[in-house]
Amino acid sequence: MSALKNDRFIRALLRQPVDATPVWMMRQAGRYLPEYRATRAKAGDFLSLCKNTELATEVTLQPLQRFPLDAAILFSDILTIPDAMGLGLYFAEGEGPKFQRPISSQTDIENLSVDVLSDLRYVMDAVTMIRQALDGAVPLIGFTGSPWTLATYMVEGGSTREFKKIKRLLYANPTAMHLLLDKLAIVVTNYLNAQIDAGAQAVQIFDTWGGVLSHASYLEFSLDYIQKIIAGLKVNRPDGTVVPVIAFTKGGAPWLEAISQCGCHAVGLDWTVDLGIAKAKVGSQVALQGNMDPNILLAPISVIEEEVKRLLASYGQHDADSGHVFNLGHGITPDVEPEHAAAFIEAVKQFSPYYHQ
């Protein structure tokens, strides 16, 4: 596969000098783009789009054809794993993801197979095809959900705001909870390693629901498993390159120091964290990624530009052991105008070089 022509993103994650702050957006291939909506209509539904190698490649590349982004991210979904484990993923119109067979007992957990990589072959095929299509233009990010986040969907049966079922399991039967998380950690480790073997040049672990846990529960039921996964990843490649790992916990501010010590190369921050304070606490140990509120993209372009400048100034001047990847604090929302996303990216390109002199 082709050598990287733009390695700014990888270098920043490894805290190496760069000429400008690299930028990409979580959910950058998505419903805010009219070309994405057209391709999704062609696929028939979201899951069919994920499982069609050619169309998944097409939508992965769409934002890069529009914007000067510094990375591509595989188009897929974190719930491909529980789907492969037999829970029957489907997407109800207007309701988000649901499972036909959610976990409701310890027996259900005991019966879960961890030998599911063959059912996820379509993801690895997409990684390989995307890498070939990128031809080294920018790096490709692979990703997964954290065991805790995947478990919440598997036990709740879909999206939730209350987390009653998963927390009942955690508190009433922690042995079963750990069994589920252990199985998911095995699958996630194998899955990320398969993505790396297929060509992913960085990987991100999305712990979307870690922030709903108590302090002690987060460390035991979420971060401990993220740490186990990272310890099992093949980040040092035979060709001498390193595949950086980003750990992103939404609502993870209370555990910033702990997350920075989990073995990751970079900590993803949501918008509730002060970037400058995070840098002062852990910025000499890990790179930081983030952390603009996605809803600022709904504001006038002048507001977007001022927020980019404020965050760049908050992180401040880059030195020998610092690294920052500009991103949103969560995924871009479907109601954002593409022109506003373009203004955000252009502002990072325009104003960040000053901090790398």
PDB file of C-alpha atoms in Angstrom, residues 32 42 59 110 126 151 180 193 211 225 252 257 331 352:
ATOM      1  CA  TYR A  32     -25.318  16.239   6.982  1.00  0.00           C
ATOM      2  CA  LYS A  42     -29.057   3.593  -2.964  1.00  0.00           C
ATOM      3  CA  VAL A  59     -19.137   7.255   1.784  1.00  0.00           C
ATOM      4  CA  GLU A 110     -22.709 -17.598  28.832  1.00  0.00           C
ATOM      5  CA  ALA A 126     -13.890  -2.197   3.534  1.00  0.00           C
ATOM      6  CA  ALA A 151     -22.794  -3.961  26.704  1.00  0.00           C
ATOM      7  CA  LEU A 180     -19.994 -10.112  29.415  1.00  0.00           C
ATOM      8  CA  ASN A 193      -6.180  -6.217  15.328  1.00  0.00           C
ATOM      9  CA  GLY A 211     -19.620   8.902  31.657  1.00  0.00           C
ATOM     10  CA  TYR A 225     -11.329  -3.292  29.894  1.00  0.00           C
ATOM     11  CA  GLY A 252     -14.716  11.251  30.887  1.00  0.00           C
ATOM     12  CA  GLU A 257      -5.471  11.235  34.537  1.00  0.00           C
ATOM     13  CA  GLY A 331     -20.080  13.464  16.281  1.00  0.00           C
ATOM     14  CA  SER A 352      -3.254  26.685  13.864  1.00  0.00           C
TER      15      SER A 352
END
